[in-house]
């Protein structure tokens, strides 16, 4: 696959379990070896990485986590104090400096992990599902932090299981089985769906792999349909249809 990460933008990586999201981020962070191809990234100190585990040391306090990461990047005490204030204050972590990482709530731990990844002001920020499993309020706060990082000029690549979240990104990368199903703005990915998708209140009579349920309605993908009008589809419908289209291509070729 060929993926470029642009400064000042958020690129969301989406796909099912085993699609390759974590492997891609790990390869870009230099933590996963690649069997073929090349990865061109800034110097290691210009890359920030937050793994899905949050990247927080649970047996260290919040302050000790910050000091440890700051020392690893050779940051002076003055610079570290400034970065701590700029990041932890808005994240709501300024008053919990003595609390152990393991004693933080899931949302607070993920926010601290984000702050640690951003501590050294990287050019590229890689986030592996930072909002998965956190409370709704923390999800909103994490997204605000991500958006502010991009607005400040950082190139952000983040994987997410929430497609409503991915729709806020400037670009979306859709993966399946290590391959690219779609790449572009959310509208471009939606427009790339072949055929059309219809919505009905009841399940169609005929059983079909092209039917799925969303809330109180059933969606049906017709690969030979005339297409949908702008605004009729969202990213979740588009990703499901793209995966179905891929599966049918593989079956047609005996894959």
PDB file of C-alpha atoms in Angstrom:
ATOM      1  CA  UNK A   1       0.000   0.000   0.000  1.00  0.00           C
ATOM      2  CA  UNK A   2       1.015   3.609  -0.495  1.00  0.00           C
ATOM      3  CA  UNK A   3      -0.015   6.068   2.203  1.00  0.00           C
ATOM      4  CA  UNK A   4       1.176   9.616   2.728  1.00  0.00           C
ATOM      5  CA  UNK A   5       0.550  11.407   6.005  1.00  0.00           C
ATOM      6  CA  UNK A   6       0.056  15.142   5.618  1.00  0.00           C
ATOM      7  CA  UNK A   7       0.968  17.789   8.143  1.00  0.00           C
ATOM      8  CA  UNK A   8      -1.986  19.665   9.542  1.00  0.00           C
ATOM      9  CA  UNK A   9      -4.382  16.814   8.793  1.00  0.00           C
ATOM     10  CA  UNK A  10      -5.941  13.885  10.616  1.00  0.00           C
ATOM     11  CA  UNK A  11      -6.031  10.634   8.661  1.00  0.00           C
ATOM     12  CA  UNK A  12      -8.285   8.018  10.242  1.00  0.00           C
ATOM     13  CA  UNK A  13      -7.513   4.328   9.687  1.00  0.00           C
ATOM     14  CA  UNK A  14     -10.557   2.059   9.825  1.00  0.00           C
ATOM     15  CA  UNK A  15     -11.227  -1.614   9.181  1.00  0.00           C
ATOM     16  CA  UNK A  16     -12.374  -4.782  10.884  1.00  0.00           C
ATOM     17  CA  UNK A  17     -10.406  -6.951  13.295  1.00  0.00           C
ATOM     18  CA  UNK A  18      -7.252  -8.204  11.602  1.00  0.00           C
ATOM     19  CA  UNK A  19      -7.443  -5.580   8.862  1.00  0.00           C
ATOM     20  CA  UNK A  20      -3.900  -4.393   9.559  1.00  0.00           C
ATOM     21  CA  UNK A  21      -4.476  -1.157  11.460  1.00  0.00           C
ATOM     22  CA  UNK A  22      -2.128  -1.917  14.357  1.00  0.00           C
ATOM     23  CA  UNK A  23       0.477  -3.469  12.048  1.00  0.00           C
ATOM     24  CA  UNK A  24       0.507  -0.358   9.857  1.00  0.00           C
ATOM     25  CA  UNK A  25       0.970   1.993  12.798  1.00  0.00           C
ATOM     26  CA  UNK A  26       3.612  -0.277  14.315  1.00  0.00           C
ATOM     27  CA  UNK A  27       5.536  -0.376  11.032  1.00  0.00           C
ATOM     28  CA  UNK A  28       5.439   3.411  10.711  1.00  0.00           C
ATOM     29  CA  UNK A  29       6.611   3.731  14.325  1.00  0.00           C
ATOM     30  CA  UNK A  30       9.497   1.340  13.636  1.00  0.00           C
ATOM     31  CA  UNK A  31       8.153  -1.280  16.039  1.00  0.00           C
ATOM     32  CA  UNK A  32       7.019  -3.862  13.481  1.00  0.00           C
ATOM     33  CA  UNK A  33       9.417  -5.127  10.782  1.00  0.00           C
ATOM     34  CA  UNK A  34       8.129  -5.008   7.214  1.00  0.00           C
ATOM     35  CA  UNK A  35       8.698  -7.890   4.808  1.00  0.00           C
ATOM     36  CA  UNK A  36       8.633  -5.768   1.658  1.00  0.00           C
ATOM     37  CA  UNK A  37       8.513  -2.136   0.605  1.00  0.00           C
ATOM     38  CA  UNK A  38       9.870   0.970   2.283  1.00  0.00           C
ATOM     39  CA  UNK A  39       8.768   3.302   5.042  1.00  0.00           C
ATOM     40  CA  UNK A  40       9.864   6.932   4.842  1.00  0.00           C
ATOM     41  CA  UNK A  41       9.360   8.822   8.070  1.00  0.00           C
ATOM     42  CA  UNK A  42      10.966  11.761   9.898  1.00  0.00           C
ATOM     43  CA  UNK A  43      13.711  11.097  12.431  1.00  0.00           C
ATOM     44  CA  UNK A  44      12.635   8.980  15.404  1.00  0.00           C
ATOM     45  CA  UNK A  45      12.548  11.983  17.732  1.00  0.00           C
ATOM     46  CA  UNK A  46      10.085  13.676  15.367  1.00  0.00           C
ATOM     47  CA  UNK A  47       7.554  10.850  15.657  1.00  0.00           C
ATOM     48  CA  UNK A  48       5.121  10.340  18.529  1.00  0.00           C
ATOM     49  CA  UNK A  49       3.420   6.981  19.069  1.00  0.00           C
ATOM     50  CA  UNK A  50       0.609   5.977  21.394  1.00  0.00           C
ATOM     51  CA  UNK A  51      -0.107   2.218  21.415  1.00  0.00           C
ATOM     52  CA  UNK A  52      -3.574   0.842  22.078  1.00  0.00           C
ATOM     53  CA  UNK A  53      -2.449   0.015  25.631  1.00  0.00           C
ATOM     54  CA  UNK A  54      -2.190   3.810  26.227  1.00  0.00           C
ATOM     55  CA  UNK A  55       1.606   3.913  26.557  1.00  0.00           C
ATOM     56  CA  UNK A  56       1.329   4.846  30.242  1.00  0.00           C
ATOM     57  CA  UNK A  57       3.525   3.169  32.861  1.00  0.00           C
ATOM     58  CA  UNK A  58       1.002   2.011  35.435  1.00  0.00           C
ATOM     59  CA  UNK A  59       3.467   1.781  38.322  1.00  0.00           C
ATOM     60  CA  UNK A  60       4.640   5.375  37.829  1.00  0.00           C
ATOM     61  CA  UNK A  61       2.713   8.461  38.851  1.00  0.00           C
ATOM     62  CA  UNK A  62       1.435  10.927  36.270  1.00  0.00           C
ATOM     63  CA  UNK A  63       4.326  13.276  37.052  1.00  0.00           C
ATOM     64  CA  UNK A  64       6.838  10.424  36.902  1.00  0.00           C
ATOM     65  CA  UNK A  65       5.484   9.339  33.517  1.00  0.00           C
ATOM     66  CA  UNK A  66       5.966  12.851  32.180  1.00  0.00           C
ATOM     67  CA  UNK A  67       9.446  13.193  33.676  1.00  0.00           C
ATOM     68  CA  UNK A  68      10.523   9.800  32.338  1.00  0.00           C
ATOM     69  CA  UNK A  69       9.433  10.572  28.778  1.00  0.00           C
ATOM     70  CA  UNK A  70      10.881  14.066  28.963  1.00  0.00           C
ATOM     71  CA  UNK A  71      14.263  12.731  30.062  1.00  0.00           C
ATOM     72  CA  UNK A  72      14.190  10.139  27.267  1.00  0.00           C
ATOM     73  CA  UNK A  73      13.957  12.991  24.758  1.00  0.00           C
ATOM     74  CA  UNK A  74      16.562  15.099  26.546  1.00  0.00           C
ATOM     75  CA  UNK A  75      14.137  17.905  27.355  1.00  0.00           C
ATOM     76  CA  UNK A  76      15.306  20.616  29.750  1.00  0.00           C
ATOM     77  CA  UNK A  77      13.343  21.189  32.947  1.00  0.00           C
ATOM     78  CA  UNK A  78      12.001  24.520  31.662  1.00  0.00           C
ATOM     79  CA  UNK A  79      10.838  23.087  28.345  1.00  0.00           C
ATOM     80  CA  UNK A  80       9.333  20.063  30.086  1.00  0.00           C
ATOM     81  CA  UNK A  81       7.438  22.254  32.555  1.00  0.00           C
ATOM     82  CA  UNK A  82       6.045  24.331  29.690  1.00  0.00           C
ATOM     83  CA  UNK A  83       4.963  21.277  27.686  1.00  0.00           C
ATOM     84  CA  UNK A  84       3.433  19.697  30.787  1.00  0.00           C
ATOM     85  CA  UNK A  85       1.325  22.780  31.431  1.00  0.00           C
ATOM     86  CA  UNK A  86       0.240  23.059  27.785  1.00  0.00           C
ATOM     87  CA  UNK A  87      -0.816  19.419  27.546  1.00  0.00           C
ATOM     88  CA  UNK A  88      -1.922  18.150  30.954  1.00  0.00           C
ATOM     89  CA  UNK A  89      -3.926  21.218  31.956  1.00  0.00           C
ATOM     90  CA  UNK A  90      -6.349  21.147  28.998  1.00  0.00           C
ATOM     91  CA  UNK A  91      -6.549  17.346  29.339  1.00  0.00           C
ATOM     92  CA  UNK A  92      -7.859  17.671  32.893  1.00  0.00           C
ATOM     93  CA  UNK A  93      -4.808  15.937  34.362  1.00  0.00           C
ATOM     94  CA  UNK A  94      -3.138  18.865  36.092  1.00  0.00           C
ATOM     95  CA  UNK A  95      -4.447  17.983  39.547  1.00  0.00           C
ATOM     96  CA  UNK A  96      -3.595  14.276  39.542  1.00  0.00           C
ATOM     97  CA  UNK A  97       0.193  14.423  39.232  1.00  0.00           C
ATOM     98  CA  UNK A  98       0.764  12.113  42.193  1.00  0.00           C
ATOM     99  CA  UNK A  99      -1.695   9.435  41.112  1.00  0.00           C
ATOM    100  CA  UNK A 100      -0.303   6.193  39.700  1.00  0.00           C
ATOM    101  CA  UNK A 101      -1.004   5.486  36.053  1.00  0.00           C
ATOM    102  CA  UNK A 102      -2.720   2.259  37.048  1.00  0.00           C
ATOM    103  CA  UNK A 103      -5.123   4.177  39.288  1.00  0.00           C
ATOM    104  CA  UNK A 104      -6.394   6.423  36.506  1.00  0.00           C
ATOM    105  CA  UNK A 105      -9.702   5.781  34.775  1.00  0.00           C
ATOM    106  CA  UNK A 106      -9.501   4.418  31.245  1.00  0.00           C
ATOM    107  CA  UNK A 107     -10.274   7.802  29.746  1.00  0.00           C
ATOM    108  CA  UNK A 108      -7.718   9.635  31.887  1.00  0.00           C
ATOM    109  CA  UNK A 109      -5.075   7.024  31.079  1.00  0.00           C
ATOM    110  CA  UNK A 110      -5.668   7.386  27.343  1.00  0.00           C
ATOM    111  CA  UNK A 111      -5.468  11.171  27.617  1.00  0.00           C
ATOM    112  CA  UNK A 112      -2.198  10.883  29.530  1.00  0.00           C
ATOM    113  CA  UNK A 113      -0.878   8.527  26.846  1.00  0.00           C
ATOM    114  CA  UNK A 114      -1.746  11.120  24.223  1.00  0.00           C
ATOM    115  CA  UNK A 115       0.074  13.817  26.206  1.00  0.00           C
ATOM    116  CA  UNK A 116       3.166  11.607  26.490  1.00  0.00           C
ATOM    117  CA  UNK A 117       3.155  10.979  22.731  1.00  0.00           C
ATOM    118  CA  UNK A 118       2.894  14.734  22.088  1.00  0.00           C
ATOM    119  CA  UNK A 119       5.334  15.814  24.798  1.00  0.00           C
ATOM    120  CA  UNK A 120       8.302  16.333  22.456  1.00  0.00           C
ATOM    121  CA  UNK A 121       6.243  18.146  19.768  1.00  0.00           C
ATOM    122  CA  UNK A 122       6.560  15.503  17.039  1.00  0.00           C
ATOM    123  CA  UNK A 123       5.996  16.212  13.357  1.00  0.00           C
ATOM    124  CA  UNK A 124       4.061  12.951  13.003  1.00  0.00           C
ATOM    125  CA  UNK A 125       1.696  11.527  15.625  1.00  0.00           C
ATOM    126  CA  UNK A 126       0.598   7.875  15.425  1.00  0.00           C
ATOM    127  CA  UNK A 127      -2.369   6.864  17.592  1.00  0.00           C
ATOM    128  CA  UNK A 128      -3.593   3.268  17.830  1.00  0.00           C
ATOM    129  CA  UNK A 129      -7.305   3.337  18.733  1.00  0.00           C
ATOM    130  CA  UNK A 130      -6.902   6.003  21.443  1.00  0.00           C
ATOM    131  CA  UNK A 131     -10.646   6.308  22.088  1.00  0.00           C
ATOM    132  CA  UNK A 132     -11.633   2.628  22.166  1.00  0.00           C
ATOM    133  CA  UNK A 133     -13.399   1.673  25.384  1.00  0.00           C
ATOM    134  CA  UNK A 134     -13.302   5.117  26.987  1.00  0.00           C
ATOM    135  CA  UNK A 135     -16.327   7.025  28.236  1.00  0.00           C
ATOM    136  CA  UNK A 136     -18.178   9.402  25.871  1.00  0.00           C
ATOM    137  CA  UNK A 137     -16.871  12.548  27.568  1.00  0.00           C
ATOM    138  CA  UNK A 138     -13.264  11.371  27.274  1.00  0.00           C
ATOM    139  CA  UNK A 139     -13.877  10.479  23.614  1.00  0.00           C
ATOM    140  CA  UNK A 140     -14.930  14.065  22.932  1.00  0.00           C
ATOM    141  CA  UNK A 141     -11.937  15.436  24.838  1.00  0.00           C
ATOM    142  CA  UNK A 142      -9.518  13.107  23.048  1.00  0.00           C
ATOM    143  CA  UNK A 143     -10.859  14.149  19.670  1.00  0.00           C
ATOM    144  CA  UNK A 144     -10.482  17.813  20.628  1.00  0.00           C
ATOM    145  CA  UNK A 145      -6.849  17.151  21.552  1.00  0.00           C
ATOM    146  CA  UNK A 146      -6.252  15.325  18.265  1.00  0.00           C
ATOM    147  CA  UNK A 147      -7.846  18.129  16.245  1.00  0.00           C
ATOM    148  CA  UNK A 148      -5.780  20.767  18.065  1.00  0.00           C
ATOM    149  CA  UNK A 149      -2.574  18.829  17.387  1.00  0.00           C
ATOM    150  CA  UNK A 150      -3.384  18.738  13.674  1.00  0.00           C
ATOM    151  CA  UNK A 151      -4.344  22.417  13.639  1.00  0.00           C
ATOM    152  CA  UNK A 152      -0.902  23.183  15.086  1.00  0.00           C
ATOM    153  CA  UNK A 153       0.728  21.457  12.084  1.00  0.00           C
ATOM    154  CA  UNK A 154       1.189  17.881  13.264  1.00  0.00           C
ATOM    155  CA  UNK A 155       0.483  15.060  10.811  1.00  0.00           C
ATOM    156  CA  UNK A 156      -1.869  12.706  12.664  1.00  0.00           C
ATOM    157  CA  UNK A 157      -2.565   9.098  11.708  1.00  0.00           C
ATOM    158  CA  UNK A 158      -5.017   7.421  14.065  1.00  0.00           C
ATOM    159  CA  UNK A 159      -6.832   4.118  13.928  1.00  0.00           C
ATOM    160  CA  UNK A 160     -10.347   3.985  15.291  1.00  0.00           C
ATOM    161  CA  UNK A 161     -13.233   1.562  15.648  1.00  0.00           C
ATOM    162  CA  UNK A 162     -15.738   4.427  15.585  1.00  0.00           C
ATOM    163  CA  UNK A 163     -16.736   5.384  12.046  1.00  0.00           C
ATOM    164  CA  UNK A 164     -18.618   8.465  13.230  1.00  0.00           C
ATOM    165  CA  UNK A 165     -15.286   9.594  14.648  1.00  0.00           C
ATOM    166  CA  UNK A 166     -13.476   8.808  11.388  1.00  0.00           C
ATOM    167  CA  UNK A 167     -15.923  11.033   9.487  1.00  0.00           C
ATOM    168  CA  UNK A 168     -14.439  14.034  11.298  1.00  0.00           C
ATOM    169  CA  UNK A 169     -10.988  13.351   9.849  1.00  0.00           C
ATOM    170  CA  UNK A 170      -9.719  15.119   6.750  1.00  0.00           C
ATOM    171  CA  UNK A 171      -8.955  11.752   5.152  1.00  0.00           C
ATOM    172  CA  UNK A 172      -9.922   8.136   5.764  1.00  0.00           C
ATOM    173  CA  UNK A 173      -7.902   5.002   5.007  1.00  0.00           C
ATOM    174  CA  UNK A 174     -10.023   1.838   4.826  1.00  0.00           C
ATOM    175  CA  UNK A 175      -8.084  -1.408   5.329  1.00  0.00           C
ATOM    176  CA  UNK A 176      -9.058  -5.048   4.961  1.00  0.00           C
ATOM    177  CA  UNK A 177      -6.678  -7.996   5.270  1.00  0.00           C
ATOM    178  CA  UNK A 178      -3.664  -5.696   4.948  1.00  0.00           C
ATOM    179  CA  UNK A 179      -4.894  -4.079   1.737  1.00  0.00           C
ATOM    180  CA  UNK A 180      -6.390  -0.686   0.938  1.00  0.00           C
ATOM    181  CA  UNK A 181     -10.119  -0.635   0.163  1.00  0.00           C
ATOM    182  CA  UNK A 182     -10.449   3.124   0.096  1.00  0.00           C
ATOM    183  CA  UNK A 183      -8.439   6.289   0.677  1.00  0.00           C
ATOM    184  CA  UNK A 184      -9.613   9.869   0.467  1.00  0.00           C
ATOM    185  CA  UNK A 185     -11.861  12.357   2.153  1.00  0.00           C
ATOM    186  CA  UNK A 186     -14.905  10.800   3.832  1.00  0.00           C
ATOM    187  CA  UNK A 187     -17.048  11.986   0.908  1.00  0.00           C
ATOM    188  CA  UNK A 188     -14.624  10.477  -1.614  1.00  0.00           C
ATOM    189  CA  UNK A 189     -14.643   7.112   0.166  1.00  0.00           C
ATOM    190  CA  UNK A 190     -18.448   7.140   0.263  1.00  0.00           C
ATOM    191  CA  UNK A 191     -18.616   8.044  -3.437  1.00  0.00           C
ATOM    192  CA  UNK A 192     -16.309   5.132  -4.308  1.00  0.00           C
ATOM    193  CA  UNK A 193     -18.947   2.539  -3.342  1.00  0.00           C
ATOM    194  CA  UNK A 194     -20.047   0.647  -6.473  1.00  0.00           C
ATOM    195  CA  UNK A 195     -23.779   0.423  -7.085  1.00  0.00           C
ATOM    196  CA  UNK A 196     -26.209   1.684  -4.481  1.00  0.00           C
ATOM    197  CA  UNK A 197     -27.444   1.021  -0.946  1.00  0.00           C
ATOM    198  CA  UNK A 198     -31.109   1.083   0.032  1.00  0.00           C
ATOM    199  CA  UNK A 199     -32.718   1.216   3.475  1.00  0.00           C
ATOM    200  CA  UNK A 200     -35.926  -0.601   4.451  1.00  0.00           C
ATOM    201  CA  UNK A 201     -37.792  -0.938   7.784  1.00  0.00           C
ATOM    202  CA  UNK A 202     -38.061  -4.736   7.406  1.00  0.00           C
ATOM    203  CA  UNK A 203     -35.587  -7.347   6.270  1.00  0.00           C
ATOM    204  CA  UNK A 204     -35.892  -8.314   2.593  1.00  0.00           C
ATOM    205  CA  UNK A 205     -37.506 -11.714   2.083  1.00  0.00           C
ATOM    206  CA  UNK A 206     -34.598 -13.284   0.252  1.00  0.00           C
ATOM    207  CA  UNK A 207     -31.557 -14.177   2.330  1.00  0.00           C
ATOM    208  CA  UNK A 208     -28.499 -12.332   1.120  1.00  0.00           C
ATOM    209  CA  UNK A 209     -24.965 -11.588   2.236  1.00  0.00           C
ATOM    210  CA  UNK A 210     -25.591  -8.102   0.901  1.00  0.00           C
ATOM    211  CA  UNK A 211     -28.005  -7.210   3.718  1.00  0.00           C
ATOM    212  CA  UNK A 212     -27.077  -5.830   7.139  1.00  0.00           C
ATOM    213  CA  UNK A 213     -28.919  -4.189   9.999  1.00  0.00           C
ATOM    214  CA  UNK A 214     -28.371  -0.629  11.216  1.00  0.00           C
ATOM    215  CA  UNK A 215     -30.520   0.375  14.154  1.00  0.00           C
ATOM    216  CA  UNK A 216     -34.164  -0.110  13.171  1.00  0.00           C
ATOM    217  CA  UNK A 217     -33.536  -0.431   9.442  1.00  0.00           C
ATOM    218  CA  UNK A 218     -32.011  -2.953   7.071  1.00  0.00           C
ATOM    219  CA  UNK A 219     -29.494  -1.920   4.439  1.00  0.00           C
ATOM    220  CA  UNK A 220     -29.187  -3.726   1.117  1.00  0.00           C
ATOM    221  CA  UNK A 221     -26.243  -3.240  -1.210  1.00  0.00           C
ATOM    222  CA  UNK A 222     -26.952  -3.645  -4.927  1.00  0.00           C
ATOM    223  CA  UNK A 223     -23.675  -3.667  -6.902  1.00  0.00           C
ATOM    224  CA  UNK A 224     -25.619  -2.959 -10.105  1.00  0.00           C
ATOM    225  CA  UNK A 225     -27.703  -0.150  -8.631  1.00  0.00           C
ATOM    226  CA  UNK A 226     -27.775   3.372 -10.067  1.00  0.00           C
ATOM    227  CA  UNK A 227     -25.872   4.908  -7.169  1.00  0.00           C
ATOM    228  CA  UNK A 228     -26.962   7.054  -4.254  1.00  0.00           C
ATOM    229  CA  UNK A 229     -27.581  10.758  -4.066  1.00  0.00           C
ATOM    230  CA  UNK A 230     -25.137  12.930  -2.139  1.00  0.00           C
ATOM    231  CA  UNK A 231     -25.835  12.750   1.584  1.00  0.00           C
ATOM    232  CA  UNK A 232     -27.789   9.492   1.456  1.00  0.00           C
ATOM    233  CA  UNK A 233     -24.925   7.340   2.754  1.00  0.00           C
ATOM    234  CA  UNK A 234     -22.582   7.638   5.698  1.00  0.00           C
ATOM    235  CA  UNK A 235     -19.109   6.209   6.154  1.00  0.00           C
ATOM    236  CA  UNK A 236     -20.288   3.106   8.018  1.00  0.00           C
ATOM    237  CA  UNK A 237     -22.528   2.023   5.133  1.00  0.00           C
ATOM    238  CA  UNK A 238     -19.732   2.752   2.672  1.00  0.00           C
ATOM    239  CA  UNK A 239     -17.121   0.702   4.532  1.00  0.00           C
ATOM    240  CA  UNK A 240     -19.459  -2.290   4.837  1.00  0.00           C
ATOM    241  CA  UNK A 241     -20.296  -2.152   1.122  1.00  0.00           C
ATOM    242  CA  UNK A 242     -16.621  -1.862   0.157  1.00  0.00           C
ATOM    243  CA  UNK A 243     -15.826  -4.944   2.246  1.00  0.00           C
ATOM    244  CA  UNK A 244     -18.696  -6.870   0.642  1.00  0.00           C
ATOM    245  CA  UNK A 245     -17.494  -5.847  -2.812  1.00  0.00           C
ATOM    246  CA  UNK A 246     -13.987  -7.058  -2.012  1.00  0.00           C
ATOM    247  CA  UNK A 247     -15.263 -10.394  -0.724  1.00  0.00           C
ATOM    248  CA  UNK A 248     -17.307 -10.939  -3.881  1.00  0.00           C
ATOM    249  CA  UNK A 249     -14.295 -10.148  -6.070  1.00  0.00           C
ATOM    250  CA  UNK A 250     -12.221 -12.691  -4.159  1.00  0.00           C
ATOM    251  CA  UNK A 251     -14.930 -15.328  -4.444  1.00  0.00           C
ATOM    252  CA  UNK A 252     -15.263 -14.690  -8.174  1.00  0.00           C
ATOM    253  CA  UNK A 253     -11.538 -15.338  -8.582  1.00  0.00           C
ATOM    254  CA  UNK A 254     -11.525 -18.343  -6.270  1.00  0.00           C
ATOM    255  CA  UNK A 255      -9.785 -16.444  -3.433  1.00  0.00           C
TER     256      UNK A 255
END
